PDB file of C-alpha atoms in Angstrom:
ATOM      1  CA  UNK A1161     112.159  91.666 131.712  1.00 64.00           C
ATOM      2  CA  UNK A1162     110.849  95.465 130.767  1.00 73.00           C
ATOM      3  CA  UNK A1163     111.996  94.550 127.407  1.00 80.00           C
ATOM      4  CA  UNK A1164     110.361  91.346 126.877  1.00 84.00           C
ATOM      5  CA  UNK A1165     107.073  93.274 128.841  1.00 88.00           C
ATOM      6  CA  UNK A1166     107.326  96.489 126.459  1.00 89.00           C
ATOM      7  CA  UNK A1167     107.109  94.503 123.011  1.00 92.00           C
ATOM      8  CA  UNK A1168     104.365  92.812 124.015  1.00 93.00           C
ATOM      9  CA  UNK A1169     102.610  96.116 125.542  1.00 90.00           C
ATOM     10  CA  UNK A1170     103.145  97.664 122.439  1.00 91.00           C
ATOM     11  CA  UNK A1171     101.937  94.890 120.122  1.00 94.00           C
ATOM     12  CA  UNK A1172      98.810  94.423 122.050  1.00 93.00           C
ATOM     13  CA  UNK A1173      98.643  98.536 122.188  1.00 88.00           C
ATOM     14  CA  UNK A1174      98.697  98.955 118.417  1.00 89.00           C
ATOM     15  CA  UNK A1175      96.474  95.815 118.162  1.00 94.00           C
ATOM     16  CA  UNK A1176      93.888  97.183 120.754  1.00 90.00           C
ATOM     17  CA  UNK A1177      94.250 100.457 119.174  1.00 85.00           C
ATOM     18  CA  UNK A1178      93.658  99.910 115.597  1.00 91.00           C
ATOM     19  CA  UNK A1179      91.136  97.904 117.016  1.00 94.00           C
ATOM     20  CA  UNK A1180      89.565 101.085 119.055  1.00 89.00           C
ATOM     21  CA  UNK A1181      89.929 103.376 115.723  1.00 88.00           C
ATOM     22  CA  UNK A1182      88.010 101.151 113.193  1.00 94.00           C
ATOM     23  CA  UNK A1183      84.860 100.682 115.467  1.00 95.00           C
ATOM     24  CA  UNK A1184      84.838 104.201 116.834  1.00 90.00           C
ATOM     25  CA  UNK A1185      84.696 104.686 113.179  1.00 91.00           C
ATOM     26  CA  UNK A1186      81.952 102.308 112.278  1.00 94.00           C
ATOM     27  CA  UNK A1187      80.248 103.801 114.911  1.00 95.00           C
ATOM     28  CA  UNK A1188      80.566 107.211 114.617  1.00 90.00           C
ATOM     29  CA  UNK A1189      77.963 107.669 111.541  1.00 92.00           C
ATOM     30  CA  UNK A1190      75.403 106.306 113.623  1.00 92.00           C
ATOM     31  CA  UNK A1191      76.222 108.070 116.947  1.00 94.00           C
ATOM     32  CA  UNK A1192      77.741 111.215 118.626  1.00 91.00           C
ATOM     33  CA  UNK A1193      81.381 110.869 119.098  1.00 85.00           C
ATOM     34  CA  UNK A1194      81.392 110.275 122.992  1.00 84.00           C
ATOM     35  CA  UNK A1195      79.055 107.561 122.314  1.00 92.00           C
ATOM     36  CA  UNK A1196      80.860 106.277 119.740  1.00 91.00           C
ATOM     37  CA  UNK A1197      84.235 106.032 121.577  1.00 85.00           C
ATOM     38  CA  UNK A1198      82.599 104.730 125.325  1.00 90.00           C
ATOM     39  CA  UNK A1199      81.441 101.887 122.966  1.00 94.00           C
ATOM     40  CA  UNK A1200      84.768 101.227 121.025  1.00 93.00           C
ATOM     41  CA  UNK A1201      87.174 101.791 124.457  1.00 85.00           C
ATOM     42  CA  UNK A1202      85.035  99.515 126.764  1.00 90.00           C
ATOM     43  CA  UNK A1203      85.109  96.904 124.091  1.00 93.00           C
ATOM     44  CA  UNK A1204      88.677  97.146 123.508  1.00 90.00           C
ATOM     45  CA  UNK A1205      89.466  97.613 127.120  1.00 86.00           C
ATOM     46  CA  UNK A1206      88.459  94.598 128.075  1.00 87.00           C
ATOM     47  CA  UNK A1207      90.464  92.712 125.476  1.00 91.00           C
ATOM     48  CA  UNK A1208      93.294  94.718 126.058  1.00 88.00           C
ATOM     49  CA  UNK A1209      93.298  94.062 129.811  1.00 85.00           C
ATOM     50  CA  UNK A1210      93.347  90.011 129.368  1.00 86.00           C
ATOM     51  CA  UNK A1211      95.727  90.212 126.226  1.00 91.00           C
ATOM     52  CA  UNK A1212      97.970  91.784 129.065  1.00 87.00           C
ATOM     53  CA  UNK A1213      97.354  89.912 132.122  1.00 83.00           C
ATOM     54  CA  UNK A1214      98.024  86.627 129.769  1.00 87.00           C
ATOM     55  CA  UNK A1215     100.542  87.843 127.784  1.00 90.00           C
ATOM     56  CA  UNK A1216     102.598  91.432 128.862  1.00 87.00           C
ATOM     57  CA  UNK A1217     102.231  90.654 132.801  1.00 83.00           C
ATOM     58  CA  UNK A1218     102.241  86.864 132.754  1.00 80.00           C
ATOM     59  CA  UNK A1219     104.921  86.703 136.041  1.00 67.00           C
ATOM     60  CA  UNK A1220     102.823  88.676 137.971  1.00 70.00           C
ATOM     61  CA  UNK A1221     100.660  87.250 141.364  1.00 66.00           C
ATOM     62  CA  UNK A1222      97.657  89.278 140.218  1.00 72.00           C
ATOM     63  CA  UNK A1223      93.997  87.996 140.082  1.00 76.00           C
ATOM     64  CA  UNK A1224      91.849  88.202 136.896  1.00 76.00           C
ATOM     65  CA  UNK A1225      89.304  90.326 138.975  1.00 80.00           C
ATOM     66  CA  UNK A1226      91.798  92.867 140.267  1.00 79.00           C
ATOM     67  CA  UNK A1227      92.865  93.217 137.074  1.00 77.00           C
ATOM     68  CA  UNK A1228      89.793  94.262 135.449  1.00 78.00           C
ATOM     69  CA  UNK A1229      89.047  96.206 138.415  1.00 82.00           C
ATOM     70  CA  UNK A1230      92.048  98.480 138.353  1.00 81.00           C
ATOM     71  CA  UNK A1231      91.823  98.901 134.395  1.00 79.00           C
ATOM     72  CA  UNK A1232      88.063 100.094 135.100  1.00 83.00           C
ATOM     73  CA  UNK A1233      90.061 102.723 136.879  1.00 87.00           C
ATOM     74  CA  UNK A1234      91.958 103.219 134.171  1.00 87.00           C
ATOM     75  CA  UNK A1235      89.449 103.189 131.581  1.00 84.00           C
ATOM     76  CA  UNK A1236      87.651 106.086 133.238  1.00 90.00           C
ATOM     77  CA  UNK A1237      90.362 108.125 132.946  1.00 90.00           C
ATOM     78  CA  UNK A1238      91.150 106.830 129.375  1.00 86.00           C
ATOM     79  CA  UNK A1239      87.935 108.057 128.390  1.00 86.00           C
ATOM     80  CA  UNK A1240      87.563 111.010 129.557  1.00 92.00           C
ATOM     81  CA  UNK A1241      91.129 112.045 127.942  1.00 94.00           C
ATOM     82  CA  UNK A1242      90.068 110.792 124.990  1.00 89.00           C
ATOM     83  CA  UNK A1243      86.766 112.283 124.831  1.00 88.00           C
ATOM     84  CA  UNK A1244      87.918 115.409 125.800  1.00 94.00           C
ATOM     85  CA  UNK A1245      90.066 115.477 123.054  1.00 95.00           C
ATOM     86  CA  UNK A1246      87.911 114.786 120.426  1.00 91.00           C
ATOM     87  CA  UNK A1247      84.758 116.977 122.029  1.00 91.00           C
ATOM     88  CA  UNK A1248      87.354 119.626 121.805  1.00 96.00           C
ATOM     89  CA  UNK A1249      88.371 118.920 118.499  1.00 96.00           C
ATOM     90  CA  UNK A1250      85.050 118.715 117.284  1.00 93.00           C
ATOM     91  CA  UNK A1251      84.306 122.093 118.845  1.00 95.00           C
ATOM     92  CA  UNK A1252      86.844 123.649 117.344  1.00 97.00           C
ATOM     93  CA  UNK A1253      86.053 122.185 113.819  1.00 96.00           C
ATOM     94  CA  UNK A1254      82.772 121.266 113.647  1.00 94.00           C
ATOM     95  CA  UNK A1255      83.300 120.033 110.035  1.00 95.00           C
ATOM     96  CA  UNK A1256      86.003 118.224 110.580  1.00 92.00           C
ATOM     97  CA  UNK A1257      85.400 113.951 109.051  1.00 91.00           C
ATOM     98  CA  UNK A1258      85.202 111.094 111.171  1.00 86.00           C
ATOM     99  CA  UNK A1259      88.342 110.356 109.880  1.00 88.00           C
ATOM    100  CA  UNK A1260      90.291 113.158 111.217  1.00 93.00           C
ATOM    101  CA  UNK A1261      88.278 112.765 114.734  1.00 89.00           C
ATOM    102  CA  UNK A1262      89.386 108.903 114.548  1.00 85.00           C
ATOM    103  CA  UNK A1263      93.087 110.413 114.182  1.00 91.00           C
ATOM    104  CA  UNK A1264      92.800 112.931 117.070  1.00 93.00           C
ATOM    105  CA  UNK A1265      91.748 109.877 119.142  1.00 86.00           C
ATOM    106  CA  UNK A1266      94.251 107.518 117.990  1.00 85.00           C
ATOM    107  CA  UNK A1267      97.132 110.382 119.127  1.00 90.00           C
ATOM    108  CA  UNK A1268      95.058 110.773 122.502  1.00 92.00           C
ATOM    109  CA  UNK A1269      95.444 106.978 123.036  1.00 83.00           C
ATOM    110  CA  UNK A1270      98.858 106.775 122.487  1.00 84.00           C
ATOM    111  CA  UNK A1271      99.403 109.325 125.289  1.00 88.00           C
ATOM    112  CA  UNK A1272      97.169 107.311 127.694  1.00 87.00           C
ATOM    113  CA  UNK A1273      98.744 104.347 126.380  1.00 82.00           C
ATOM    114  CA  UNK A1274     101.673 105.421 128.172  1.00 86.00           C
ATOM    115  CA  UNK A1275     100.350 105.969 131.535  1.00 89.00           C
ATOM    116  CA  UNK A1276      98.153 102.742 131.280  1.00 84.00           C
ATOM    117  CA  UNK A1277     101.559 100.879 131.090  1.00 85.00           C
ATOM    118  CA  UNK A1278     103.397 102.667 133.811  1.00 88.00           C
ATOM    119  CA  UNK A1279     100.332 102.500 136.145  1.00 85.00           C
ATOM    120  CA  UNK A1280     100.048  98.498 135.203  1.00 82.00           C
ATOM    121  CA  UNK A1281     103.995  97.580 135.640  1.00 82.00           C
ATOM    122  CA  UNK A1282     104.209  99.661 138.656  1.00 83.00           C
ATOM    123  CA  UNK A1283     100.922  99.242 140.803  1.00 79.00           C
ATOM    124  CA  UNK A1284      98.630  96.526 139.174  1.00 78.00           C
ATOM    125  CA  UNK A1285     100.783  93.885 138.327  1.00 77.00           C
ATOM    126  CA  UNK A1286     103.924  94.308 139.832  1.00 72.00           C
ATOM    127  CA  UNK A1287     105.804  91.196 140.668  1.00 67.00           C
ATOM    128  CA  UNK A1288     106.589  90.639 144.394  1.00 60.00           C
ATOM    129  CA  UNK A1289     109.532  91.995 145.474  1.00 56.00           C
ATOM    130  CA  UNK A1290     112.695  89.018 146.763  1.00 40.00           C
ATOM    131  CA  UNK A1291     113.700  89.073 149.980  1.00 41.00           C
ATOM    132  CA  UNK A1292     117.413  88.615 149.496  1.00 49.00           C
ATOM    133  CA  UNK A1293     118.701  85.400 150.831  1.00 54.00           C
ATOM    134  CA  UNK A1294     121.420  85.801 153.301  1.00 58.00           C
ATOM    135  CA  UNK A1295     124.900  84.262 151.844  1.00 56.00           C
ATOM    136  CA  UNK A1296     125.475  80.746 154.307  1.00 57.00           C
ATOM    137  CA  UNK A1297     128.427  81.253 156.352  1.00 56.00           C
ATOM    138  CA  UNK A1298     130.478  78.671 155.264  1.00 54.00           C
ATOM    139  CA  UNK A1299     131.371  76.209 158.056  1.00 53.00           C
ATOM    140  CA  UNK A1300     135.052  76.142 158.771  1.00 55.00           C
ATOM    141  CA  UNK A1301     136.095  72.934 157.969  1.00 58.00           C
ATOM    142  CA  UNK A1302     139.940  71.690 158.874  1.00 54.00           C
ATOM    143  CA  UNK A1303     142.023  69.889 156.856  1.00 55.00           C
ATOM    144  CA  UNK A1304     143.679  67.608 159.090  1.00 55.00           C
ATOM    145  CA  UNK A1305     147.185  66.784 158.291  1.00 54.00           C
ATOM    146  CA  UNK A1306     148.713  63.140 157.594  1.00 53.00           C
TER     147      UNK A1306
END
């Protein structure tokens, strides 16, 4: 079942994440880059989070709304990851293009990526756990002889 989950965390990852790169960088000319990435990770968060619940997490006895509520968790510290990275990367190169910022936050992402998944198989959408049936004693049955 990881398996099956994984492939489809990771397609919907590099989906969301492209995603998350090209407007962060159609929005970055037009806005500072914490701006710029709130916009582009609460938009993609959101799709993300259904793509999952539908798709990655389908077994799972989770509502819609708790759901969105624990990847609200999760997208606050998403953000502030990312933006820390790139505020810091900016500080340190001030020159650097939107295009290298875009590729400091796609690396970020892939980092949080990782948690996001652990934190969403383990806690949000685990599956309930099976109470083991007991084996039925099997009833002694006698073979009467002719």
């Amino acid at each position: 079942m990881w398996s099956r989950e994984v492939g489809w965390f990771v397609a919907i990852g590099v989906a969301s994440t492209a995603g998350q790169a090209l407007l962060y960088w159609g929005l970055r000319p037009w806005s500072p880059p914490a701006v710029a990435n709130l916009v582009s990770l609460l938009v993609l968060t959101v799709l993300n989070t259904e793509a999952n619940r539908r798709l990655t997490f389908r077994h799972a006895a989770t509502t819609p709304a708790r759901a969105h509520l624990a990847a609200g968790g999760l997208f606050l510290l998403g953000y502030l990851v990312t933006s820390g990275a790139v505020l810091w990367f900016t500080h340190r190169r001030p020159d650097a293009s939107p295009a290298a910022e875009t590729a400091v936050l796609a690396t970020t992402s892939v980092a949080v990526t990782v948690v996001r998944f652990l934190v969403l198989r383990l806690a949000v959408f685990r599956t309930a756990r099976q109470v083991p049936k007991r084996p039925r004693e099997a009833s002694p049955r006698r073979r009467e002889s002719r």
